[in-house]
Structures are given as structure tokens and as C-alpha cells.
Coordinates of C-alpha atoms in Angstrom, one line a residue:
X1 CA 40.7 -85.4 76.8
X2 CA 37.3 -83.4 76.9
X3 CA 37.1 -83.6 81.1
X4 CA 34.1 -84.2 83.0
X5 CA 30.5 -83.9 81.5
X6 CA 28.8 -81.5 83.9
X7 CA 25.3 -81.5 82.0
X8 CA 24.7 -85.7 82.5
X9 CA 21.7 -86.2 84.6
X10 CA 21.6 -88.5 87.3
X11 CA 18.8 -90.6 85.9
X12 CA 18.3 -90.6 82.5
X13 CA 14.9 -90.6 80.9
X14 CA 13.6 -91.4 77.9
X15 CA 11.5 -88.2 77.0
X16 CA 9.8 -88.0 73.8
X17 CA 8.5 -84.5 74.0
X18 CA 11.8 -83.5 74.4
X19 CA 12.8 -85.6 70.9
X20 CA 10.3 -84.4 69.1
X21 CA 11.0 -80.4 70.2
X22 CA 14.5 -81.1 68.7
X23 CA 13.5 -82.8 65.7
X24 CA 11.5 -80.0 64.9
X25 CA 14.4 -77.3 65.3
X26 CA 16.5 -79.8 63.3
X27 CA 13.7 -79.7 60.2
X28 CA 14.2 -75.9 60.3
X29 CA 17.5 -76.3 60.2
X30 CA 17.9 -78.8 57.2
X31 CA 15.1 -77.1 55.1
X32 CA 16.8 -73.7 55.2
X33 CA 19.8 -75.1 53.8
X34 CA 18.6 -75.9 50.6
X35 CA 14.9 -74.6 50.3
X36 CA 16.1 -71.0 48.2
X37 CA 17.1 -73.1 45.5
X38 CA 13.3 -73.1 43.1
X39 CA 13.1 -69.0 45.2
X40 CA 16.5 -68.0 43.2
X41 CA 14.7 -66.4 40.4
X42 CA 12.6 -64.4 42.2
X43 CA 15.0 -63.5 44.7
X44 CA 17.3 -62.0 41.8
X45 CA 14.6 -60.1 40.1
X46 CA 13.8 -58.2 43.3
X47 CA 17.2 -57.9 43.9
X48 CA 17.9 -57.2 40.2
X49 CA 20.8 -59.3 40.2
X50 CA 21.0 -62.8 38.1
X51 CA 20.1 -65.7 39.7
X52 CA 23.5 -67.6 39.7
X53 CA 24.6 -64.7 41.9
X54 CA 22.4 -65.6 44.8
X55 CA 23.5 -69.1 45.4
X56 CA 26.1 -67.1 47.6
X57 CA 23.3 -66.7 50.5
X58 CA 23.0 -70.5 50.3
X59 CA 27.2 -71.4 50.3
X60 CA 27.1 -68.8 53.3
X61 CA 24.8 -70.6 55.3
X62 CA 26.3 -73.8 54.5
X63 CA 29.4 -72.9 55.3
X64 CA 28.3 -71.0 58.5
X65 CA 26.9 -74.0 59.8
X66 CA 29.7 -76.3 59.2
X67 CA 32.5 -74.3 60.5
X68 CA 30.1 -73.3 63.5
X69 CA 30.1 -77.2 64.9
X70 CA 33.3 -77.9 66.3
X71 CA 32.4 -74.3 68.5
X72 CA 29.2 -75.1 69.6
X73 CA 30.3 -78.7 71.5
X74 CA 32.8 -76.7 73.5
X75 CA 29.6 -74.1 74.4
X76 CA 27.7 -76.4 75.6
X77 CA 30.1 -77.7 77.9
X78 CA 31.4 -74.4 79.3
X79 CA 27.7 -72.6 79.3
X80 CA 25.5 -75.7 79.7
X81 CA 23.4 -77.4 76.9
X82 CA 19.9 -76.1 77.8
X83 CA 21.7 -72.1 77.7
X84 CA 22.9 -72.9 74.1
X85 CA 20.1 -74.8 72.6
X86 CA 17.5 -71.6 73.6
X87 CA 20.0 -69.1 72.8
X88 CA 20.7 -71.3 69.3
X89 CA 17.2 -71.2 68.7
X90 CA 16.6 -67.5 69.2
X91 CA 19.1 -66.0 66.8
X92 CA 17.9 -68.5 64.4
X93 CA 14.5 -66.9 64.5
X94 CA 15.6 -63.5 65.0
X95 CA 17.9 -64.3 61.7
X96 CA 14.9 -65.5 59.9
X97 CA 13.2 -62.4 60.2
X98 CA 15.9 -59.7 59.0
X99 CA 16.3 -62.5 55.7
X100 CA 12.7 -61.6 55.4
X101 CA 13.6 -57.9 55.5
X102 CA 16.3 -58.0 53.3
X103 CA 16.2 -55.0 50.8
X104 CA 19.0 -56.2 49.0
X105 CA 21.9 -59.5 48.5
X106 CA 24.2 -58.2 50.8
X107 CA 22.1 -58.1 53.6
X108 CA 20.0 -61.2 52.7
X109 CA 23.5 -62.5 52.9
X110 CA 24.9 -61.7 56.1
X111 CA 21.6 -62.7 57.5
X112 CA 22.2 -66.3 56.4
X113 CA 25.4 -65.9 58.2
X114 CA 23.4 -65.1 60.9
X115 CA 20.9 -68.0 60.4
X116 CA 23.4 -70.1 60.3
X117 CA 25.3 -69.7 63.4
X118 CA 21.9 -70.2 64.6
X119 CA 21.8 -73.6 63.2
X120 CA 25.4 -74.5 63.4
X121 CA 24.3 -75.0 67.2
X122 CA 21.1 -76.2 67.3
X123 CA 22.2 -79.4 65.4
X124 CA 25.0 -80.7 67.9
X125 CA 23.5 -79.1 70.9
X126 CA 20.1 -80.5 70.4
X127 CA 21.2 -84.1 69.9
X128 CA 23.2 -83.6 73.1
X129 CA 20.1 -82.5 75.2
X130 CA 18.5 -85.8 73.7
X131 CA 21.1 -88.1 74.1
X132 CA 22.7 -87.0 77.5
X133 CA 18.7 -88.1 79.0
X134 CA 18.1 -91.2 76.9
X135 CA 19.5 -94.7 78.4
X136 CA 21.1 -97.0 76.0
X137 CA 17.9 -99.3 75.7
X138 CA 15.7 -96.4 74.3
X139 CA 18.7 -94.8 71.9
X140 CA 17.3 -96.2 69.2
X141 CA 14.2 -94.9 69.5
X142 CA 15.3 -91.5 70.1
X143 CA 18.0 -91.1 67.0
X144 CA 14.8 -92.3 65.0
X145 CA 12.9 -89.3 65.9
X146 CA 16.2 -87.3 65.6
X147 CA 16.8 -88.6 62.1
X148 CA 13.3 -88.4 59.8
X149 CA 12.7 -85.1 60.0
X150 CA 16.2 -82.9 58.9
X151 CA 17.9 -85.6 57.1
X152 CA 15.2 -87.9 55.8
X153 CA 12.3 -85.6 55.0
X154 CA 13.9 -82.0 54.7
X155 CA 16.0 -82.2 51.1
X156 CA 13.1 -83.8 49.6
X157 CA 10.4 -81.1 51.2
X158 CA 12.6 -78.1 50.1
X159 CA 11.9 -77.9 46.7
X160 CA 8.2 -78.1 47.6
X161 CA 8.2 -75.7 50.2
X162 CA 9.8 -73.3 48.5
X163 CA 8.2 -73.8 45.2
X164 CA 4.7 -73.3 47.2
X165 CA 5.5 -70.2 49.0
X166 CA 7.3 -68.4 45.8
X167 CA 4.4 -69.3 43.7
X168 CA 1.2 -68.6 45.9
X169 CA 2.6 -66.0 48.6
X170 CA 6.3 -64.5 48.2
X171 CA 10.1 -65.5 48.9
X172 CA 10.0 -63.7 52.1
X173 CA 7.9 -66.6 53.5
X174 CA 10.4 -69.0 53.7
X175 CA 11.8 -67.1 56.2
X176 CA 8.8 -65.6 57.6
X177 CA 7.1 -69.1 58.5
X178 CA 10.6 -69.9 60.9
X179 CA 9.4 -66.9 63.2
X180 CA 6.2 -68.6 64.9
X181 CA 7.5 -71.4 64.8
X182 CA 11.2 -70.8 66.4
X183 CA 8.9 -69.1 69.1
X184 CA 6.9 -71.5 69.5
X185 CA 9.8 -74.0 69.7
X186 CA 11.7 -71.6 72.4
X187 CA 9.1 -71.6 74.6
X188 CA 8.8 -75.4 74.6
X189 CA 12.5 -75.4 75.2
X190 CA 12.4 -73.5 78.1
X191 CA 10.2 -75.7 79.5
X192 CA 11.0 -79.2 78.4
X193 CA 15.5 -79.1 78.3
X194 CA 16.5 -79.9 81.9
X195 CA 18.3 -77.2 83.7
X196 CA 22.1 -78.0 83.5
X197 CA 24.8 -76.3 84.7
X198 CA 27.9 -75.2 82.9
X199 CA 31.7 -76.0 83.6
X200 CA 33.2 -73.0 84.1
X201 CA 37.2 -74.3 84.0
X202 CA 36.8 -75.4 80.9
X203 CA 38.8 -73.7 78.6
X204 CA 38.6 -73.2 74.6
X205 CA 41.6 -75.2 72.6
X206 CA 42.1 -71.9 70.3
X207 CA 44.8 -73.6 68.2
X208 CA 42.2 -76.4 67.7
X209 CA 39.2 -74.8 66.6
X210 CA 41.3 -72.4 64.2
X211 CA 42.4 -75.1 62.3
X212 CA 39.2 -77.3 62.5
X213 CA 37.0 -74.5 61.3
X214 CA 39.3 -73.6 58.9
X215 CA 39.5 -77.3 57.8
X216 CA 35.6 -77.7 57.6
X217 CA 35.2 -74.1 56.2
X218 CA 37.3 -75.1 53.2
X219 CA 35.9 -78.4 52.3
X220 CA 32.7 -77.2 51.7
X221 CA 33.3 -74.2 50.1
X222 CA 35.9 -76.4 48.0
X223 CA 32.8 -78.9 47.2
X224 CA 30.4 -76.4 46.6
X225 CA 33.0 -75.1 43.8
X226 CA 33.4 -78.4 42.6
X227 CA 29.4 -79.2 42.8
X228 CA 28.1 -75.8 41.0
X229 CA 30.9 -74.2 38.8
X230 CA 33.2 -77.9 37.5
X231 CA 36.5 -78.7 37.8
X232 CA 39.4 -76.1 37.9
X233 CA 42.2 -75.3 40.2
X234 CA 41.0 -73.1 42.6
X235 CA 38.4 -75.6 44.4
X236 CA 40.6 -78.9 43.9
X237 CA 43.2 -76.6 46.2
X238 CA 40.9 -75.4 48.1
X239 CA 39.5 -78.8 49.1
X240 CA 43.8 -79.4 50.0
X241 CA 43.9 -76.3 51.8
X242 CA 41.3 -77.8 54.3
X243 CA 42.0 -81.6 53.9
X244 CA 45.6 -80.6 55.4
X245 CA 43.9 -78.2 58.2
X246 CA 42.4 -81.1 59.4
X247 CA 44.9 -83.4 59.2
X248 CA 47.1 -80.6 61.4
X249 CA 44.0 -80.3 63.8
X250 CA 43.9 -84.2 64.2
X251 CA 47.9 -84.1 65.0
X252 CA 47.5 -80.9 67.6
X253 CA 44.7 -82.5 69.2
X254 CA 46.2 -86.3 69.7
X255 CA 49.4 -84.8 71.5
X256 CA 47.4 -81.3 73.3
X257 CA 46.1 -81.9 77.0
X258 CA 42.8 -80.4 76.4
X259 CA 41.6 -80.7 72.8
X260 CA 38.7 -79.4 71.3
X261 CA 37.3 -83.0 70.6
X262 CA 38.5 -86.3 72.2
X263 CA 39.6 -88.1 69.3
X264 CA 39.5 -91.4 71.4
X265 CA 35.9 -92.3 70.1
X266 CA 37.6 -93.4 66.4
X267 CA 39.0 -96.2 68.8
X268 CA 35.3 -97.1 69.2
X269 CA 34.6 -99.5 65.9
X270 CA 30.9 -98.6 65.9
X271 CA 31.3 -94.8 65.8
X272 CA 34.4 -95.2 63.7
X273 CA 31.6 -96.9 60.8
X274 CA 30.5 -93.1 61.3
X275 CA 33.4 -91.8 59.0
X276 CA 34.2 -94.5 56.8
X277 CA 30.6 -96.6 55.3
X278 CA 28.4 -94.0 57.1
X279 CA 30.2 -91.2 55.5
X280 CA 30.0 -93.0 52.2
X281 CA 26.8 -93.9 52.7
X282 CA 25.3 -90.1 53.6
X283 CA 27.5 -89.2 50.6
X284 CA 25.6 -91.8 48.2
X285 CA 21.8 -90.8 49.4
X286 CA 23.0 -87.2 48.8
X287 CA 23.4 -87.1 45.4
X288 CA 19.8 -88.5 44.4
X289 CA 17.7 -85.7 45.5
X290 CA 20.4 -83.7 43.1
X291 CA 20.4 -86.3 40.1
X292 CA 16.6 -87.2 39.5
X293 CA 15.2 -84.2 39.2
X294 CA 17.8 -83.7 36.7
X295 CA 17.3 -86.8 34.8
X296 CA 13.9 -86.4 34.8
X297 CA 13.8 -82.5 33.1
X298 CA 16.9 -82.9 31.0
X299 CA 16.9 -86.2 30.1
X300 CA 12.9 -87.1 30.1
X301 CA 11.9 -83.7 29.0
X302 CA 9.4 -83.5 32.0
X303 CA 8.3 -80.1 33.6
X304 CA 9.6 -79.5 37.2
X305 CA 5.9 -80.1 38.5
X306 CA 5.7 -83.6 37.3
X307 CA 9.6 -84.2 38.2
X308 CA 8.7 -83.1 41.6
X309 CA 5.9 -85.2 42.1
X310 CA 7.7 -88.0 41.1
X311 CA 10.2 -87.8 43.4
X312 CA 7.9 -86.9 46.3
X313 CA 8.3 -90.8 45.6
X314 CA 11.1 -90.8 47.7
X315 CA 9.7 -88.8 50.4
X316 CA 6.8 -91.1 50.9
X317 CA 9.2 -94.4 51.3
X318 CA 10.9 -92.7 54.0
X319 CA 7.8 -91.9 55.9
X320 CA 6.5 -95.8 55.4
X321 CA 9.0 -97.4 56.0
X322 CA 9.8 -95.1 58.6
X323 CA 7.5 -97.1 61.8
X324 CA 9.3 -100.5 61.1
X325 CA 12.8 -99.4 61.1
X326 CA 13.4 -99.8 65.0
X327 CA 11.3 -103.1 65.2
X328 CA 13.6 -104.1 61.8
X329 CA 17.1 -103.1 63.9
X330 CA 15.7 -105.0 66.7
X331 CA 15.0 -108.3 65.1
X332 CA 18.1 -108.3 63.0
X333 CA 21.0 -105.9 64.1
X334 CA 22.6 -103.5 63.0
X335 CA 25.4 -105.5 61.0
X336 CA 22.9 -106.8 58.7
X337 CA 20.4 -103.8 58.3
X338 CA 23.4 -101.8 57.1
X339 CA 24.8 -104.4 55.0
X340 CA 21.1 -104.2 53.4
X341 CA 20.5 -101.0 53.1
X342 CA 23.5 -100.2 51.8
X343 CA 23.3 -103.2 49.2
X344 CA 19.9 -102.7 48.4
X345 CA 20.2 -98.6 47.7
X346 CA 23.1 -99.6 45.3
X347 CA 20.5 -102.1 43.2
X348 CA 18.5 -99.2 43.3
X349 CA 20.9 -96.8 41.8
X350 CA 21.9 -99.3 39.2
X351 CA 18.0 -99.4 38.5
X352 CA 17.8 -95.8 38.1
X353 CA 20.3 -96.2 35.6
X354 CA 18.5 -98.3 33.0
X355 CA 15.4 -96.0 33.1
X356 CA 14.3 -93.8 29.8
X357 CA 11.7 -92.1 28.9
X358 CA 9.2 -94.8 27.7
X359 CA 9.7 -96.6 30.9
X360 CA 6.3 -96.6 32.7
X361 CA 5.5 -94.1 35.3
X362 CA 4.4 -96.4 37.7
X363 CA 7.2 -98.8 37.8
X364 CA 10.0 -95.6 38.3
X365 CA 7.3 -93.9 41.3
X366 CA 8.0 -98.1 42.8
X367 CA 11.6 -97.9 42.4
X368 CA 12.1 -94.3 44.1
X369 CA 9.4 -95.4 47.0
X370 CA 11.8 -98.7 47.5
X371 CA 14.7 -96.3 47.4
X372 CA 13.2 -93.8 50.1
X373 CA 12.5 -96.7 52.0
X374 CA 16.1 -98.4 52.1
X375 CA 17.5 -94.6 52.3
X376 CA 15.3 -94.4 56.0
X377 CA 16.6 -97.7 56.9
X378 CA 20.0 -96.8 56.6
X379 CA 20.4 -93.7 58.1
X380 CA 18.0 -94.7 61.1
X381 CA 20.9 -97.4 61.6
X382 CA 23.8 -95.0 61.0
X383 CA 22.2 -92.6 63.6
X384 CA 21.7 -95.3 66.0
X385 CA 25.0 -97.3 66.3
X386 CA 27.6 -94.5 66.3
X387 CA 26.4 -93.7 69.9
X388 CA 25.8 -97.5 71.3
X389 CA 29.1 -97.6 72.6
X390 CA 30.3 -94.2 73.4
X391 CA 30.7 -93.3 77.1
X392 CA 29.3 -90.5 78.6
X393 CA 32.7 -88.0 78.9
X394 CA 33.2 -88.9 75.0
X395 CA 29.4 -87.8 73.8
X396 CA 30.2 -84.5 73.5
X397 CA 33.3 -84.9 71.0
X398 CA 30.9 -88.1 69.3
X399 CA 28.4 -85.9 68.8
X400 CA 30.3 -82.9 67.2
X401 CA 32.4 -84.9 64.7
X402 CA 28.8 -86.6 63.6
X403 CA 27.7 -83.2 63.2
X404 CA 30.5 -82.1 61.0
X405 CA 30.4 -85.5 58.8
X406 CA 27.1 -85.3 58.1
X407 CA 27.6 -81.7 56.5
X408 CA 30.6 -82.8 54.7
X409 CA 28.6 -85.4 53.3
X410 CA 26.2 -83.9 52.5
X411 CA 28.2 -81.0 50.0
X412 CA 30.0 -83.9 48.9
X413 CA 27.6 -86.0 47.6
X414 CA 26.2 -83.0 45.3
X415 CA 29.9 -82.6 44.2
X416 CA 30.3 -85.9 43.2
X417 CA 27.5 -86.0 42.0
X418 CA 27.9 -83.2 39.5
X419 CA 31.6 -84.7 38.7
X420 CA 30.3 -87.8 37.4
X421 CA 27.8 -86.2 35.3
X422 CA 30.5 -83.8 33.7
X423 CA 32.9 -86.6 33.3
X424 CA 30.0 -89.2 31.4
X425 CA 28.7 -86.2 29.6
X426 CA 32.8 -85.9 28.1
X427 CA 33.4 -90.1 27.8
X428 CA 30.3 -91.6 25.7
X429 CA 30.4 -94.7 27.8
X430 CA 26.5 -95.2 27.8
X431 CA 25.1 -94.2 24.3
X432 CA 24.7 -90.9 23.0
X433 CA 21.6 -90.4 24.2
X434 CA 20.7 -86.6 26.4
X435 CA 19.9 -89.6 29.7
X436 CA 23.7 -91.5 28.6
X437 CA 25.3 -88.9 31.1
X438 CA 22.8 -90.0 34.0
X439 CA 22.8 -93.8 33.0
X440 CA 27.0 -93.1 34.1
X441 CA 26.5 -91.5 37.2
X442 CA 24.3 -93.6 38.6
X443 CA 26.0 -96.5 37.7
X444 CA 29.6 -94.9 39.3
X445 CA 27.3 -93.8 42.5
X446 CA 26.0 -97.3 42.8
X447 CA 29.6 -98.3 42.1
X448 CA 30.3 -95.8 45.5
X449 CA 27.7 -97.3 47.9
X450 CA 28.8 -100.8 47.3
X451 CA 31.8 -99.4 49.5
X452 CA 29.6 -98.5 52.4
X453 CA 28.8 -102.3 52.3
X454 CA 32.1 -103.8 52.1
X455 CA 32.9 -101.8 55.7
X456 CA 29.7 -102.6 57.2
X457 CA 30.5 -106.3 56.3
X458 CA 33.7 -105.8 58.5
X459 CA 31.8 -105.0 61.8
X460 CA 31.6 -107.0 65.0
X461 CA 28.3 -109.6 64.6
X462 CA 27.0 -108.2 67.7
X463 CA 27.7 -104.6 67.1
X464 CA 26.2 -102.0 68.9
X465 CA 23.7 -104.7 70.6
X466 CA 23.4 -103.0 73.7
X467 CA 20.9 -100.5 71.9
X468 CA 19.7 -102.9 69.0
X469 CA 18.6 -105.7 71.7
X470 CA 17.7 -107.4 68.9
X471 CA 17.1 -111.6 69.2
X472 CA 20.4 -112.7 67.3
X473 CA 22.5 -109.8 69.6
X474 CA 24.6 -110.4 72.7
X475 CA 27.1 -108.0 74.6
X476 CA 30.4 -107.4 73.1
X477 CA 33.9 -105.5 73.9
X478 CA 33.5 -101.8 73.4
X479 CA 36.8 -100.6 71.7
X480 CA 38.4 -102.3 68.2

């Protein structure tokens, strides 16, 4: 059990400033996990190194931030939320700037270490100093302000981003834009995160966190092996190594008397949809940011410009879409918004699949903005429900494991991604055409979602109503 909850406020507080402070922090976070991928070249010719060999500073910030999670939750609790999320925030600025001042790839390196420990904390942290003040009724509003900006907007953003600042200014000011604006953003913290006190019994489960971090550390360095380099043996046991530390982290902490995470929320069915169709689902909307830029250059022949600006598509059905998802949860619930979205984004990748390069320009810019749209919709809902029927004295643990999914997800959707590819590229399924390879994977990742729907399809009618309030909803048990 994860013991009291000394940071809960007496009377919470729906405060939108506050949302929006984290949001931002989150953005920062998300972009800089992906945004040196259209800097690499650069990068290496200043570094006179080749440009595969930098994808090490992004697999070390990745990592950094996923094996960082499960730590930061038990911060929080033992130093207060409000302590973490400023400190989280400083040496992710502070980071920022020695990336900036990198003369070389070993440094650069270790200051995306840096960076992300930074971020590892922010994430959880920041969604705890939202959701320990926000009643149940306005939960739903405040996951949506959560959600948009790192997960929605940031992976379409980076390539732009980055592409802007390499071309017009220099690398350096990917990093270099973080310091105002991680100032700016501890300043507001320090003024808008309530002050909370820490608990100072509560101890570190070391045996715990060693084999969690090492679990998470593995899986994504096992799927980013997978992901950019194909199959072999290293990464597939790799990716064992870590499946089995978590499975031994999962035993330790069932039978230890103070765990690192209270694995009593999987008994909630709402937040257990978190790691079965959410995870799928995260997985799913992954892999398309990774795929159509792809499809479009390899197996169009367009330039990255106009591949870009075509799936900036995306980008603007998840900001439409984005003011009608709450009144959309509230009239229906979220049983049949996830069945929906999840439904509705496999029809879209099946869609993608039967595209070529005389199909017109404006009916693939309509299918990407539907597929932005249905992509907001769905992870609005995820975001929402996990948390509608978790207790106080289990948020912290919640909060943590959603954390760590959502990374693992996120590397695994580019891995499977990139598996499917290699695999349709080998078996002709599709024609022998240079798209026949794409037609396959979108077809097997449409294939994929269609599971998030099935286990949406299982929930409780009335799930997660307490948040939703929507007109068909009504109260029902917590657990099962």
C-alpha cells in the first residue's frame, strides 16, 4: 500500500491556470523527445559524425524519462509535489541550455540524460499537482487540457519545429527556445502549485524501483532496437530481459508492505482499460505520425515539405475537434466514445491503405483531418476515465503507471510499426508496388486497433460516469 497522501488539499479546486502551466511543461517535454529527428544531419556535420550515430541523444532521453517515472511518484510523496514539479522544471531548463552548448556527441548526450530526468518528473508530477486539486465533476475538463498539447499536438509539431529552427536559425535553438520559456514556467509554478508538505516516513521500496526501472529501461531500449535497426537477437532479448523485470517487480510489490506503486488500482476496471485497449490504442495512434510521412516520400515520391504539410492534416483535426470532445463524452459516455474512436481510427487506417499516388490531394488532407480528429477524441477519453474511479491514496501509483504506459506505447508503436513494414516489404501480400509495403501495415495496424475496441466493448455501460455526467450515465460500483 502507498500510505497516506499528504499533498491532498482540503478543498479541491478546479484551477485552470494551474492546467494550463502544466500543459505547457508537458509540450516541452513531448517535443524534445522527438523534435532532433529532421536536426540529425546538421547535428552530425558539426559534430563530424554520421547522422545514424546521433539518434543515441534521442534513445537517451527516451530512455531517461521512462526509467525516471516510477522514481518521481515516490518524490513527490516524500518531498511534496510542488518541491518536485519546480525542481523538475529547473534542471530541465538548466539541461536545455548545456544541449545548446554542446561542443561535441558525448556531451550533447549526457545532457539529454540530463534533460530527461528533468522531464521524467515533470510528466507524473505535473498531472499529480492537477489532479490532487480538481473534483471529479471537472476531471474531464482538466485531463483535456492535460492531454492536447504533449500527446496530441507535440509528435505532429516536432518535425516542424525542428525543421524551422535548423533551416532559418541553427540546431542549438531547439534547445535554446526551452530556456525562457522553462523560466518563465518556473516562475508561474512558484506561484500557482499550492504549497504541500512532504511525508517524511515514507520510505523508498529499493528492490522495487531496481527492478521496475530496469524493466522500463529495457523495453524501450529493446523497442527502439526493434523500431530503427530490424529484427535480430539482441533487442528481441532485450525486450525479455525487461518483460521478466516487470513481471518480478509486479510479484515483489503484490506480497511487499510498502511497494513502490499500489498495484490495487488494476482492480479498478476503468483504469485497468489504461493498460489493455488504451495501451493498444496509444500504441495504434503512434505509429501514424511514423508511417505517413514515409508513405508519402517513399511510396508517393513527394518532398518532405509537401509530406509535411500534408500531415499537418492531422494536427489541425486534433485542434478542431479538440472544443467538442468534453461536451461529446458528456452526452454519450465514455463506453461509446471509445468504442468510436477506436472503431472509427481503424476505418481510417484501412483508408490509408488504399491510397496511391493519383489519389487526389484533397480527399487524403480529409482523411488525415478525420483521423486527427477521432485520434483527439480517443485519447481525451483514455485520459479522462483511468482516473474517474481511483481514490485519492491510489492517485499517486495511477498516475505513475499511466506515465510509464504511455511511454511504452509510445516506442512501441514506432516498433511495430517499422516491423510490419519490414515483414510486407519481405511477403508481396499487396502488389509489387514501392506503397505495397505501406498498403500491409496499415491494414495489420488497423487490424491492431480493432482490439482496443473489442475491450472497450467490455466496459460497464455507465463507466466512469461520475466524471462523464453525461445524460445516458448513472453511478456504478467502483471495483471489477
Amino acid at each position: 500500500m502507498t500510505g497516506a497522501v499528504p499533498d491532498v488539499q482540503s478543498e479541491s479546486k478546479w484551477q485552470p491556470r494551474l492546467a494550463l502551466l502544466v500543459a505547457a511543461t508537458f509540450f516541452m517535454e513531448f517535443l524534445d523527445g522527438t523534435v532532433l529527428t529532421t536536426a540529425m544531419p546538421r547535428i552530425a556535420a558539426d559534430f563530424k559524425v554520421v547522422s545514424a550515430d546521433v539518434n543515441i541523444t534521442m534513445t537517451a532521453y527516451l530512455v531517461t524519462v521512462a526509467m525516471g517515472i516510477p522514481l518521481s511518484s515516490w518524490l513527490a510523496e516524500r518531498f511534496g509535489a510542488r518541491r518536485i514539479f519546480c525542481l523538475a522544471i529547473a534542471v530541465f531548463t538548466v539541461a536545455s541550455l548545456l544541449c545548446a552548448a554542446s561542443q561535441d556527441l558525448t556531451l550533447l548526450t549526457l545532457s539529454r540524460v540530463a534533460q530527461g530526468a528533468g522531464g521524467a518528473m515533470m510528466v507524473p508530477v505535473g498531472t499529480l499537482v492537477v489532479l490532487r486539486g480538481t473534483p471529479k465533476s471537472e476531471l474531464l475538463r482538466a485531463t483535456a487540457f492535460l492531454v492536447w498539447p504533449g500527446l496530441l499536438l507535440a509528435p505532429v509539431l516536432a518535425p516542424l519545429v525542428g525543421g524551422a529552427f535548423t533551416t532559418y536559425l541553427s540546431w542549438h535553438w531547439i534547445f535554446l527556445i526551452n530556456v525562457p520559456l522553462g523560466l518563465a514556467a518556473f516562475i508561474a509554478a512558484l506561484r500557482l502549485v499550492p504549497r504541500t508538505g512532504g511525508d517524511a516516513g515514507r520510505r523508498l521500496d529499493w528492490r522495487g524501483l531496481t527492478l521496475t526501472t530496469f524493466g522500463v529501461g529495457s523495453l524501450v531500449v529493446g523497442l527502439e532496437g526493434v523500431g530503427g535497426h530490424g529484427a535480430g537477437v539482441v533487442p528481441a532479448a532485450v525486450l525479455l530481459a525487461g518483460a521478466l523485470a516487470l513481471a518480478g517487480a509486479a510479484w515483489w510489490m503484490l506480497k511487499a508492505k510498502a511497494p513502490l506503486f499500489d498495484l490495487r488500482v488494476f482492480a479498478t476496471r476503468t483504469f485497468r482499460a489504461t493498460s489493455t485497449g488504451g495501451f493498444v490504442y496509444r500504441l495504434t495512434i503512434s505509429s501514424v505520425p511514423f508511417l505517413l510521412p514515409l508513405l508519402f516520400q517513399d511510396g508517393f515520391g513527394w518532398d518532405p515539405l509537401k509530406s509535411g504539410a500534408m500531415v499537418a492534416a492531422v494536427f489541425i483535426g486534433n485542434i478542431g475537434i479538440k472544443p467538442a470532445t468534453t461536451p461529446i463524452i458528456r452526452r454519450f459516455g465514455f463506453k461509446p466514445v471509445l468504442v468510436f474512436a477506436s472503431f472509427a481510427s481503424a476505418v481510417t487506417f484501412a483508408a490509408c491503405a488504399a491510397l496511391n499516388a493519383g489519389t487526389p490531394e484533397p480527399l487524403i488532407f480529409a482523411l488525415l483531418l478525420a483521423s486527427g480528429a477521432f485520434r483527439s477524441i480517443g485519447f481525451s477519453a483514455y485520459a479522462s476515465v483511468q482516473y474517474a474511479d481511483i481514490v485519492p491514496g491510489e492517485l499517486p501509483s495511477a498516475n505513475a503507471v499511466s506515465a510509464t504506459l504511455v511511454q511504452l506505447a509510445a516506442g512501441a508503436g514506432i516498433a511495430v510499426g517499422a516491423l510490419f513494414l519490414r515483414l510486407f516489404d519481405h511477403v508481396s501480400l499487396f502488389g509489387d508496388g514501392t506503397s505495397s509495403a505501406y498498403r500491409g501495415a496499415f491494414l495489420a495496424m488497423a487490424a491492431v486497433m480493432l482490439l482496443s475496441t473489442v475491450d472497450s466493448l467490455t466496459l460497464h455501460r455507465y463507466a466512469g460516469a461520475e466524471v462523464s455526467r453525461s445524460a445516458v450515465s448513472k453511478p456504478e460500483k467502483r471495483r471489477g
